[in-house]
Coordinates of C-alpha atoms and ligand atoms in Angstrom, one line a residue:
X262 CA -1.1 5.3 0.0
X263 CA -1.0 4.8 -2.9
X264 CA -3.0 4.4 -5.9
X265 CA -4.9 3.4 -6.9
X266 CA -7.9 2.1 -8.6
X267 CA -9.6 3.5 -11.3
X268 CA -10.0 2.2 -14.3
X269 CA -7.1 5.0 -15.6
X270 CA -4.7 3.9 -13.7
X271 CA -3.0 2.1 -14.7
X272 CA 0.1 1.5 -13.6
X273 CA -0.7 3.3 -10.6
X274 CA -0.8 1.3 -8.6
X275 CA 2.8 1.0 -8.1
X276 CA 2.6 3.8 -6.5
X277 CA 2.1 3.5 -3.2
X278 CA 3.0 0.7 -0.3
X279 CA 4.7 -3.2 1.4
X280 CA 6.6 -6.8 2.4
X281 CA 6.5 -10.5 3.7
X282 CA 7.4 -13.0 5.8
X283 CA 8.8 -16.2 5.7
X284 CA 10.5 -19.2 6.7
X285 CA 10.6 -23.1 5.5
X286 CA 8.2 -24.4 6.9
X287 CA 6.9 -21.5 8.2
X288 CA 3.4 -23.0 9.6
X289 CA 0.4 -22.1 10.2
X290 CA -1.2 -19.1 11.8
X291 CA -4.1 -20.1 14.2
X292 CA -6.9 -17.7 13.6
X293 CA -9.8 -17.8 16.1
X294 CA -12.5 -16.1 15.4
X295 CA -13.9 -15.5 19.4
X296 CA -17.6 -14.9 17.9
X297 CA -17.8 -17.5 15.9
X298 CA -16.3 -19.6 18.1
X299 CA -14.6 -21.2 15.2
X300 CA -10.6 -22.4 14.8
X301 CA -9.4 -22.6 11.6
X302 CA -5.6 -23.1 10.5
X303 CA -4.6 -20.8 7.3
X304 CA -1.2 -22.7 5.9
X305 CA 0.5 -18.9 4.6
X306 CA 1.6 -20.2 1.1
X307 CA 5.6 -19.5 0.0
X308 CA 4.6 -19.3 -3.5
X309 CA 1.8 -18.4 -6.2
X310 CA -0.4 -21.3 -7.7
X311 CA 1.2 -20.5 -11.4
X312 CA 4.6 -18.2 -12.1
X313 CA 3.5 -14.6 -14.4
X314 CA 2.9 -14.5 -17.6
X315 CA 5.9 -12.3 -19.9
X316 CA 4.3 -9.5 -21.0
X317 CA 7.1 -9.3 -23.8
X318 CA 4.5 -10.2 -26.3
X319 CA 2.1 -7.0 -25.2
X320 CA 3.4 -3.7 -26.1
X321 CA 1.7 -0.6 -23.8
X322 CA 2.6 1.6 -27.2
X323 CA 0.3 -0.1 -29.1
X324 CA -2.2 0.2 -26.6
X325 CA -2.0 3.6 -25.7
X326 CA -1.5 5.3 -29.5
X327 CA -4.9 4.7 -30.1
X328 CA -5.7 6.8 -27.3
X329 CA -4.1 9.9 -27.9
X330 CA -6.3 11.9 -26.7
X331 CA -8.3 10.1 -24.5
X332 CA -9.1 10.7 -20.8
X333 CA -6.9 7.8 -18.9
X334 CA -9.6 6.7 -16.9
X335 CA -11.6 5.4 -20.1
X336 CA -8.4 3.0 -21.3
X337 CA -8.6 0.0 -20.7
X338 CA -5.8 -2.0 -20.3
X339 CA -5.3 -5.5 -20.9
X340 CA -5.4 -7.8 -18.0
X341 CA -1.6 -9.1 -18.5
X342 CA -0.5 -5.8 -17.1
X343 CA -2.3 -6.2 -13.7
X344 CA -0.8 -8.5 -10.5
X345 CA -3.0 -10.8 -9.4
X346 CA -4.1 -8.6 -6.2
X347 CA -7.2 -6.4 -5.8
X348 CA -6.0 -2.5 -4.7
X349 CA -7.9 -3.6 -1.4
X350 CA -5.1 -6.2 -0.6
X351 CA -2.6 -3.9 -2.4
X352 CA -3.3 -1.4 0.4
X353 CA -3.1 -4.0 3.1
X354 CA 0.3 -4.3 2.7
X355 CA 1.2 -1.6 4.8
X356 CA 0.1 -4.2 7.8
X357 CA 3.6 -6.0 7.0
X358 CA 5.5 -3.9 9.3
X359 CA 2.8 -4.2 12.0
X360 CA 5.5 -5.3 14.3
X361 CA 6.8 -1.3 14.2
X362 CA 3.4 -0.5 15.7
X363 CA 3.5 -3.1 18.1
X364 CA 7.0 -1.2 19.6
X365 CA 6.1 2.3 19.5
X366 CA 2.9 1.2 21.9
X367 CA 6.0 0.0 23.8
X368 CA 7.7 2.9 24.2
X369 CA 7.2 5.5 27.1
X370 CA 9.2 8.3 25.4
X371 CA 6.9 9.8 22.8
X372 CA 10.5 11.3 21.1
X373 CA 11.1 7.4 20.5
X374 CA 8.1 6.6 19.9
X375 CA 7.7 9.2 17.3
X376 CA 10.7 7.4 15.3
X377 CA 9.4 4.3 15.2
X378 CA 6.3 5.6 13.8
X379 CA 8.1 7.2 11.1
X380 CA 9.9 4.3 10.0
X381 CA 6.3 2.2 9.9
X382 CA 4.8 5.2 7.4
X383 CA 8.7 4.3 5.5
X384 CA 8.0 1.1 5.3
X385 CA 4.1 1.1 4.7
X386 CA 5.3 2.3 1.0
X387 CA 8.3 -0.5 0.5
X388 CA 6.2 -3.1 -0.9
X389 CA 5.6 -0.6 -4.1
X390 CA 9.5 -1.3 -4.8
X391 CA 9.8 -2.9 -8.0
X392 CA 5.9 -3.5 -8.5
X393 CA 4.7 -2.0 -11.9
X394 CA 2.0 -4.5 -11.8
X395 CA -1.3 -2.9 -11.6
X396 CA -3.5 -3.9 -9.1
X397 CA -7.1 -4.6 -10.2
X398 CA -9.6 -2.1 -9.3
X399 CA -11.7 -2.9 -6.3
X400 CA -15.6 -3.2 -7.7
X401 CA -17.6 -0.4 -5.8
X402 CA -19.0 -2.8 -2.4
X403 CA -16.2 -4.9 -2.9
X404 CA -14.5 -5.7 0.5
X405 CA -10.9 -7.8 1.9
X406 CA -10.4 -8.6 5.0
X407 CA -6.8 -9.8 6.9
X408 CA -7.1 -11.4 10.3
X409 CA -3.8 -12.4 11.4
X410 CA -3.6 -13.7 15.0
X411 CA 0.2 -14.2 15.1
X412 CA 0.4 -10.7 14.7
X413 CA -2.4 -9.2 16.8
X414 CA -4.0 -7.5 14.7
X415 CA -7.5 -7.8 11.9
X416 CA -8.4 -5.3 9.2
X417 CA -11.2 -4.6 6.6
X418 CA -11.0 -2.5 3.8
X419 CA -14.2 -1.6 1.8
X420 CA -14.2 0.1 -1.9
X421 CA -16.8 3.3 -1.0
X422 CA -16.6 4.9 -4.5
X423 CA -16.5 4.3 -7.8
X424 CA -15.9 7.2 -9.5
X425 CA -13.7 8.6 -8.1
X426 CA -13.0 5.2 -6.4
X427 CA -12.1 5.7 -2.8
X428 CA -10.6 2.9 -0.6
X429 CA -11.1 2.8 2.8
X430 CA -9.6 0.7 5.7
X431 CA -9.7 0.2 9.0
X432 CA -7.1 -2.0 11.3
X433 CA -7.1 -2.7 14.8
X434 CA -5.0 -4.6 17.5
X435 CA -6.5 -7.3 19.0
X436 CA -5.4 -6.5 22.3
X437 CA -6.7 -3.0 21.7
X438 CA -3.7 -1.1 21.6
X439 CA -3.8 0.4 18.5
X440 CA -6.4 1.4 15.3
X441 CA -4.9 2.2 11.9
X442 CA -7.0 3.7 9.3
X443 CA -7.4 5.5 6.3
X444 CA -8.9 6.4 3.2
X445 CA -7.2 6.3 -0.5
X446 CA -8.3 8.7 -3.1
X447 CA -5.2 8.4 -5.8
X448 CA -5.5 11.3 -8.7
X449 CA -3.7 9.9 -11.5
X450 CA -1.4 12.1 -14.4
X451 CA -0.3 10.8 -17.2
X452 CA 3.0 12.7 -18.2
X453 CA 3.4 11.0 -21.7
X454 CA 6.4 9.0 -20.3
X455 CA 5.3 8.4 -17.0
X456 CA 2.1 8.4 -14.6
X457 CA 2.0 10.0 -11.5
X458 CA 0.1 9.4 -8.5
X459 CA -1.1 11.7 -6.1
X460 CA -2.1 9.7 -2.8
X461 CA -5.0 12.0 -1.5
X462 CA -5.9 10.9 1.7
X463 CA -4.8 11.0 5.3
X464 CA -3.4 7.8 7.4
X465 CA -4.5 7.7 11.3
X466 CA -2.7 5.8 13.5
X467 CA -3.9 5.6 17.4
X468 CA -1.7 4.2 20.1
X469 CA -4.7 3.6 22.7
X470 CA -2.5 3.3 25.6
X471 CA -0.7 6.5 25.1
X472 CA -3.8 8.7 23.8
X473 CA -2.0 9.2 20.9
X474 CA -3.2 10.4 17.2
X475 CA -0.4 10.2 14.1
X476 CA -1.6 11.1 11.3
X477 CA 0.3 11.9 7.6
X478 CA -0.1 11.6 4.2
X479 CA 1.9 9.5 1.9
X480 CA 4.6 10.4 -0.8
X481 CA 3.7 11.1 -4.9
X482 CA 4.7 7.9 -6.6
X483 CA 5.8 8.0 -10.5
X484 CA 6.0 5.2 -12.3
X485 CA 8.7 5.9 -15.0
X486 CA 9.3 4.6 -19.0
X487 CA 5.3 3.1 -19.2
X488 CA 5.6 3.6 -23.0
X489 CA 9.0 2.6 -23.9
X490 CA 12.5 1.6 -21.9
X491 CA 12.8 -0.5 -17.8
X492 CA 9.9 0.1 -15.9
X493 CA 11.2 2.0 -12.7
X494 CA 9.2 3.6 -9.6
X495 CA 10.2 6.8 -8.1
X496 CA 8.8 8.4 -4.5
X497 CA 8.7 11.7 -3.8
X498 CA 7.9 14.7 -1.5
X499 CA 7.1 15.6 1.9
X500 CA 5.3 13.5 4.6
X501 CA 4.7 15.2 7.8
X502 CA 3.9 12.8 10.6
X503 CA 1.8 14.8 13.5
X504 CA 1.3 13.4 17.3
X505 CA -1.5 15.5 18.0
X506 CA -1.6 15.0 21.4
X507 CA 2.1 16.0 22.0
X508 CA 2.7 18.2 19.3
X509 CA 5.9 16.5 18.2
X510 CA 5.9 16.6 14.4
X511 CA 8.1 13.8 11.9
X512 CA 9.0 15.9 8.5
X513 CA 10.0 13.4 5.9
X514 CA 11.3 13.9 2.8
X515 CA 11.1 11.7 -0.1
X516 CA 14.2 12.6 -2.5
X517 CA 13.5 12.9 -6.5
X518 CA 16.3 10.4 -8.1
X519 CA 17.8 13.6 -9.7
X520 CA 20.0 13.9 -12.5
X521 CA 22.9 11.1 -11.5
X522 CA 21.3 8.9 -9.3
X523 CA 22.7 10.5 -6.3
X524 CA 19.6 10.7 -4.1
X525 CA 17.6 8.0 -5.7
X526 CA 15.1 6.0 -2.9
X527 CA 16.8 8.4 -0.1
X528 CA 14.3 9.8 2.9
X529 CA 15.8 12.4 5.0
X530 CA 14.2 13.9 7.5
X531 CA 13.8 15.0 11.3
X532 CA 11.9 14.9 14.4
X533 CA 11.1 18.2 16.2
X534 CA 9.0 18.8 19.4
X535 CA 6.8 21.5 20.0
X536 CA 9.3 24.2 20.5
X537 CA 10.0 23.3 17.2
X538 CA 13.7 22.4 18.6
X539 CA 14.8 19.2 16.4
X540 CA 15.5 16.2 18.5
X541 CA 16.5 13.5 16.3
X542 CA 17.6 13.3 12.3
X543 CA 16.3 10.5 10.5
X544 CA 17.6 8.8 7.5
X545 CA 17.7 6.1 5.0
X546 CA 16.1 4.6 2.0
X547 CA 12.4 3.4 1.7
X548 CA 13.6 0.6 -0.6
X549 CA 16.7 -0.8 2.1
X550 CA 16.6 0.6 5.6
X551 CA 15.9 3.5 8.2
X552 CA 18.2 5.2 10.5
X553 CA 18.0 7.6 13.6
X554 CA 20.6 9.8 14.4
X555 CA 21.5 12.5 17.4
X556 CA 21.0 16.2 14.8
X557 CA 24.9 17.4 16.8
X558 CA 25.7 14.2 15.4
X559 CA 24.6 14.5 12.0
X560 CA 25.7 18.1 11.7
X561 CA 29.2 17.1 12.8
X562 CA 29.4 14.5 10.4
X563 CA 28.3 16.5 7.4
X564 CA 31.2 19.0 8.5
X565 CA 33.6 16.3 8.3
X566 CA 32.6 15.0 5.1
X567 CA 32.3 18.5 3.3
X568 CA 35.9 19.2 4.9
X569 CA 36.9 16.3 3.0
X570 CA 35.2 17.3 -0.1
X571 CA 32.5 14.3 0.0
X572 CA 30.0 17.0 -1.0
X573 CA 27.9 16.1 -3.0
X574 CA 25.8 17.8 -6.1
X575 CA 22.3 19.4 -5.5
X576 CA 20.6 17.9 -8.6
X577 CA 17.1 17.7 -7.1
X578 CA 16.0 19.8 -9.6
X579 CA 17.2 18.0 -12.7
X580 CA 14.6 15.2 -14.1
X581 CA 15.6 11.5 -14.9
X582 CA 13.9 9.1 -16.9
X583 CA 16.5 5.9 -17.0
X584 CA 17.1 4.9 -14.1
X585 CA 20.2 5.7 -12.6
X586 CA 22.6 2.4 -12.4
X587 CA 24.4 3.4 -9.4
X588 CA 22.6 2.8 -6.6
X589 CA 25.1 3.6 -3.7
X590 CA 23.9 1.9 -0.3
X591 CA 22.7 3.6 2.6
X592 CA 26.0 5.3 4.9
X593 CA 25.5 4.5 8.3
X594 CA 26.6 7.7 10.3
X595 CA 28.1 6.3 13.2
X596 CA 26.3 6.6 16.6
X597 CA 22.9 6.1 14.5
X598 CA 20.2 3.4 15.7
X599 CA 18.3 1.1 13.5
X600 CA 14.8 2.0 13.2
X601 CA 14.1 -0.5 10.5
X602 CA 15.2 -3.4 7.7
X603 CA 13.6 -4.2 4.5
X604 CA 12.6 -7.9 4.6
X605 CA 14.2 -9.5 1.5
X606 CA 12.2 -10.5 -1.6
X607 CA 11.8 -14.6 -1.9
X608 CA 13.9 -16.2 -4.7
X609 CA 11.6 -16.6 -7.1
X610 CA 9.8 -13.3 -6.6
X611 CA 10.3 -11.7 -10.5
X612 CA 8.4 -15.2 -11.8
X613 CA 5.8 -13.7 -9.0
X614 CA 5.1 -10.4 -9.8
X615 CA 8.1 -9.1 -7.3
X616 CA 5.4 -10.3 -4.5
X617 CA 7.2 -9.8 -1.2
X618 CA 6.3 -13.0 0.5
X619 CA 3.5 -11.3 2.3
X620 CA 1.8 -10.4 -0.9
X621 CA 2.2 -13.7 -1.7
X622 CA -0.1 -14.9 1.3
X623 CA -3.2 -12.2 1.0
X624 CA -5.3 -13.9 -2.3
X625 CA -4.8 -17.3 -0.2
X626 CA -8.3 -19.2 -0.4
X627 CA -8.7 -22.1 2.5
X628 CA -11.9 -23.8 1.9
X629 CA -12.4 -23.0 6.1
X630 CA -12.3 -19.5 5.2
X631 CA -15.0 -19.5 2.4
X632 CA -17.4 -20.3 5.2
X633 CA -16.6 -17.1 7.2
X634 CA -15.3 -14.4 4.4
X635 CA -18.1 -11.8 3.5
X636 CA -19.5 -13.0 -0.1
X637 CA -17.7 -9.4 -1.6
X638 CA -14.4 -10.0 -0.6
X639 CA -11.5 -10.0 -3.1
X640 CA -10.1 -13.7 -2.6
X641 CA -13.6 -14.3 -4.3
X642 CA -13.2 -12.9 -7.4
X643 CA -13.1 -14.8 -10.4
X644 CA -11.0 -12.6 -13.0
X645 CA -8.1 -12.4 -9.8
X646 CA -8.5 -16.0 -9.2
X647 CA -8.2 -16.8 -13.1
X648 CA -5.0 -14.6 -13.2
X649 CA -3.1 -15.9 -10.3
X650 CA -4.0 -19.5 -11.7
X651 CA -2.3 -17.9 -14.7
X652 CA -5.7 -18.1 -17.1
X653 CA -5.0 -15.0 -18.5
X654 CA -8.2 -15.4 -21.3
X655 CA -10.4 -16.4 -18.5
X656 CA -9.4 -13.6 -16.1
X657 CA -10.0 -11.0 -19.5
X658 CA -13.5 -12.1 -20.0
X659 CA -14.3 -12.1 -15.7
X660 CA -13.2 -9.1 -15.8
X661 CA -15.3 -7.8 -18.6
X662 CA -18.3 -9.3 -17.3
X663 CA -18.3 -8.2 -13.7
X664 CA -17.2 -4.3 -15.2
X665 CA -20.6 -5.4 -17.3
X666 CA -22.4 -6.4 -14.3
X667 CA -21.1 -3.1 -12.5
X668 CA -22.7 -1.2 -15.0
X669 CA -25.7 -2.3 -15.0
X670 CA -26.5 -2.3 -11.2
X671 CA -25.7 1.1 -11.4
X672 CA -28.0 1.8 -14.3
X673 CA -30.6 -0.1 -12.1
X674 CA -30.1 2.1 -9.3
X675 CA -29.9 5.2 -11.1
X676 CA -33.6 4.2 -12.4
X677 CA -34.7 3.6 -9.3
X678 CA -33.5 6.6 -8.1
X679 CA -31.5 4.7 -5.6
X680 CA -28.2 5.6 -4.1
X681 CA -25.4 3.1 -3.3
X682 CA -24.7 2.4 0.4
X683 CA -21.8 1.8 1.8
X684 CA -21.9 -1.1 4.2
X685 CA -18.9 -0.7 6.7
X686 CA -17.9 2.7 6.2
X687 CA -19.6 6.0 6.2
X688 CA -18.4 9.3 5.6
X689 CA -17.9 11.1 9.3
X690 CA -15.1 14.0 10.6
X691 CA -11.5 12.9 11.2
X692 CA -11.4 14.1 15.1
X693 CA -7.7 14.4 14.6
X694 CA -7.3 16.4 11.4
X695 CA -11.3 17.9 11.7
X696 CA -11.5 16.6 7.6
X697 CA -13.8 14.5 6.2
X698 CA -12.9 11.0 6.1
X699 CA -14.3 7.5 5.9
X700 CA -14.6 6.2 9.4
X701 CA -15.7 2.1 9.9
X702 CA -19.2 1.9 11.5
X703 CA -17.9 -1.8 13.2
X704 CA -19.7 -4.7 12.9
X705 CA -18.0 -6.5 10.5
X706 CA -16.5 -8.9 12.6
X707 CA -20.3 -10.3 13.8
X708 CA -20.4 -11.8 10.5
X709 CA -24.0 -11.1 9.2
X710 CA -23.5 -10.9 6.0
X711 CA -27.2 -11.4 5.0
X712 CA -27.9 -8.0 3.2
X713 CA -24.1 -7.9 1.4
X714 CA -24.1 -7.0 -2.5
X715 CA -23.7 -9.6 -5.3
X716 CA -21.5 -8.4 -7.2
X717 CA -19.7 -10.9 -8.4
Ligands
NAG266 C1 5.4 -14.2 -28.1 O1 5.5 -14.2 -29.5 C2 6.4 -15.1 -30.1 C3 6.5 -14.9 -31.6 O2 5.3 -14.4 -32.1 C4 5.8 -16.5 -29.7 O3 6.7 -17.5 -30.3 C5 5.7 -16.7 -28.2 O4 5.1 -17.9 -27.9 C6 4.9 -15.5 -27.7 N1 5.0 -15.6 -26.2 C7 3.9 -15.6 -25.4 C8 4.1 -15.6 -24.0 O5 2.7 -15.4 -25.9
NAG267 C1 10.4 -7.0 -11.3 O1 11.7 -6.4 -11.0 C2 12.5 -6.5 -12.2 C3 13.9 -5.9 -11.7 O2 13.8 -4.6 -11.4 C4 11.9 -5.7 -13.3 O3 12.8 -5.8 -14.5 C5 10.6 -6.3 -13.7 O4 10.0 -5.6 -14.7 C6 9.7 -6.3 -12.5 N1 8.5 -7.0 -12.7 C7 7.3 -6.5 -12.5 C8 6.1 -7.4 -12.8 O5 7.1 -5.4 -12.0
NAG268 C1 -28.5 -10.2 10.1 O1 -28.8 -9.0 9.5 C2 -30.2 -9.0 9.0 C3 -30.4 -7.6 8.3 O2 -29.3 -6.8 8.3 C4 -31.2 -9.1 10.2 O3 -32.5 -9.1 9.7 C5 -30.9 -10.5 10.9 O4 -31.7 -10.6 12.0 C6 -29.4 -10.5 11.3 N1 -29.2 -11.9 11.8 C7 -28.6 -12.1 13.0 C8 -28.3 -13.5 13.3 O5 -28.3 -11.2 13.7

C-alpha cells in the first residue's frame, strides 16, 4: 500500500504496488453491467496514446533548493515528474494478481491457502518496481472504478481525505467469493537523498466460502537518489499476514538491499499455525518470483550450503544509496513449489512510464463508458488526460486550476460551516482487526450518481 497522495509526496508513490496482461490481439473484455442491463465491449489498449516526456531537461535539485526548509507537503512539483495515473488507479493495481485470489478460494487446506495468499500481498507491491513516476493525487471526492468481467471481480476506490489524504477501496468477486479492501494513509519522510514511505493502513481480504479474514500491512518503500544519481526503489520490513479465523499467521520479511547488493528485492519468510510450529518457508523476490518450501527442507539446504562455505555476509545493517549492480536471481531450493511469476513488462514500457501492461489499460476512456462512470472518476480528469496525451503545459495548468477549484470548495464549506461527506465510504470498526477503518457503504454499483461532487 503504498503511497501515496499528498501533495508532499512526491515520489511516493513508488512506493507501494502492481502488473499487466497481454497478448496480440488480446480482445475485448465483455463487461455487463446486470443493473443497467447494459453490454459494452472495452478494447484493453497495448499501448499509451503518446510515449513520456524526458524529464532530462527538469532537474529535482533545482526544485527542491529553494525549499530547504520547507514542509514537503507544501512543494509542488512539476507535473513532468508525475505518471499519467491518479493514486486511485495506482492502488488498483494490486487487482493484477486477482487470479492468486481466485486459487486460494480454491483450496481446502488453509496451510495452502495461506501461501497463496502470501504470494498475492508479494505481488500486490510488484507493480511499484521501477516506477518513480508519481502518481497524481486523488482530489478529496474523487473516485475510480475497475469492473473487469474476465476476471470476476469490480472495485471502487474513493479519496475520503485530503489532508491527510486517505484512499479507500473496496473489491469484490462477482461470484461472491471474495472482498478485498483497504484504506491507504502513506506518511511521507524526506531523508535528504531519499523519501520514504510508510504505508499506514491495513489490507482485508475475505475468502467468503471459507469464512476466512487475512489481513496485513504492506512493506516501507524508499525511493532512492531523488536529488542526484539513478532513481531506484527499495522495500522493506515485516508484513505479517493473519487468518483470523484459523490462527495461522504468514511473517514476511522485506530485505534492506544492504551494503553489496546481496539481499536486494529478497522476501523471506514463513508460515506457522497456531501452535506456532512453522509449516512452510517461503521465499523469493517481490520484483521476479515466489517460492514455497518444506522448513526440513530449507534447513537442510542452508546446512549444505554453509558446509560448503556459500555463506553469505549479514550486511542488513549497512545502508546503500547506488544501487547495487549485481542482482543475482532467485535460487530455487529444490523440492520448492511455485507460488508465483512476475508478468514481464511490454517492450516499449520505459517510453511508458515502466507501465506493466495493466497499468497501461486503467486511464482507458471508451465513449460507452462515459455514459455509466460516476462524473468524479479519474479517467475524467483533465490534467491526467492532458498528460497521458503528452500535453505536458496543458496538464500544468488543469492541474493548477482544479488544486484552485479544490480550494475554494473547501473555503466555501468551511464558511458555511459545512463538513465534507464522503459518498461511498464511511469510517466504521474493522471486525477483523477491531481498528478503525473505512468500510464501503455499497451502492455504487446502482449508478445514481445524481448528488456526486463537481469537482472537476
Ligand atoms: C532540453 O534542452 C535542450 C537544450 O537546452 C533542448 O535542445 C531540448 O529540446 C530540450 N528537451 C526537451 C525535451 O525539452
Ligand atoms: C524506468 O526504468 C528504467 C530502468 O530502471 C529507469 O532508468 C527509468 O528511470 C525508469 N523510468 C521511470 C519513469 O521510472
Ligand atoms: C437518485 O438519488 C437521488 C438522491 O440521492 C434520489 O432523489 C433519486 O430518487 C435517485 N434516483 C433513482 C432513480 O433512484
Amino acid at each position: 500500500t503504498y503511497l501515496s497522495g499528498c501533495e508532499s509526496d512526491w515520489h511516493l508513490s513508488n512506493c507501494c504496488n502492481g502488473k499487466h496482461v497481454g497478448s496480440r490481439h488480446r480482445v475485448v473484455f465483455v463487461a455487463c453491467f446486470l443493473l443497467l442491463n447494459i453490454i459494452f465491449l472495452i478494447r484493453s489498449r497495448k499501448k499509451l496514446p503518446a510515449e513520456m516526456i524526458s524529464r532530462n531537461n527538469f532537474s529535482v535539485w533545482n526544485i527542491l533548493k529553494k525549499c530547504i526548509g520547507m514542509e514537503l507537503s507544501k512543494i509542488a512539483m512539476p507535473v513532468v515528474f508525475n505518471e499519467p495515473l491518479s493514486f486511485l488507479q495506482r492502488i488498483s493495481e494490486y487487482m493484477e494478481h486477482t487470479h492468486l485470489i481466485h486459487k486460494a478460494c480454491s483450496l481446502s487446506d488453509s496451510i495452502d491457502r495461506m501461501q497463496v495468499v502470501a504470494a498475492f500481498a508479494v505481488s500486490a507491491v510488484a507493480s511499484q518496481w521501477e516506477r518513480t513516476g508519481k502518481p497524481f493525487n486523488p482530489l478529496l471526492g474523487e473516485t475510480y472504478e475497475l469492473t473487469r468481467e474476465d476476471e470476476g471481480y469490480r472495485l471502487i476506490s474513493e479519496q475520503v481525505s485530503h489532508h491527510p489524504p486517505i484512499s479507500a477501496f473496496h473489491a469484490e468477486s462477482l461470484k461472491k467469493e471474495f472482498e478485498f479492501h483497504g484504506s491507504i494513509y502513506p506518511k511521507l519522510k524526506f531523508w535528504g537523498k531519499s523519501v520514504e514511505a510508510e504505508p499506514k493502513g491495513t489490507m482485508t481480504l475475505e475468502l467468503l466460502k471459507h469464512k476466512e479474514a487475512y489481513t496485513w500491512t504492506n512493506p516501507m518503500c524508499c525511493v532512492h537518489n531523488i536529488i542526484l544519481g539513478k532513481l531506484w526503489i527499495e522495500q522493506y520490513g515485516t508484513v505479517e499476514i493473519v487468518n483470523h479465523r484459523t490462527g495461522d499467521k504468514c511473517v514476511l520479511n522485506f530485505k534492506p538491499c544492504g551494503m553489496f547488493g546481496k539481499e536486494l528485492h529478497k522476501v523471506e519468510g514463513h508460515i506457522q499455525d497456531k501452535s506456532k510450529k512453522k509449516r512452510r518457508v517461503i521465499y523469493g523476490k517481490w520484483t521476479e518470483c515466489m517460492y514455497s518450501v518444506d522448513p526440513k527442507v530449507y534447513e537442510a539446504y542452508k546446512k549444505s550450503e554453509k558446509k560448503s562455505g556459500g555463506e553469505s555476509k549479514n550486511c542488513e545493517a549497512e545502508e546503500a544509496d547506488e544501487m547495487p549492480e549485481v542482482q543475482e536471481t532467485v535460487t530455487v531450493i529444490p523440492g520448492s513449489a511455485l507460488l508465483w511469476r512476475i508478468t514481464p513488462r511490454p517492450a516499449h514500457s520505459a517510453q511508458m512510464y515502466n507501465f506493466t501492461s495493466f497499468a497501461i489499460t486503467l486511464n482507458e476512456l471508451e465513449p460507452s463508458m462515459e455514459r455509466l462512470l460516476s462524473p468524479t472518476d479519474c479517467r475524467l480528469r483533465p490534467d491526467i488526460r492532458a498528460m497521458e496525451n503528452g500535453d505536458i503545459d496543458l496538464a500544468s495548468s488543469e492541474k493548477e486550476r482544479l488544486e484552485e477549484k479544490q480550494r475554494a470548495a473547501r473555503r466555501e464549506r468551511s464558511k458555511d460551516e459545512e463538513e465534507w461527506s464522503t459518498r461511498w465510504f464511511q469510517m466504521g470498526t474493522n471486525p477483523h482487526t477491531g481498528a478503525e477503518d473505512w468500510l464501503y457503504t455499497g451502492g455504487y454499483f446502482d449508478r445514481n450518481f445524481t448528488d456526486c461532487p463537481n469537482i472537476y
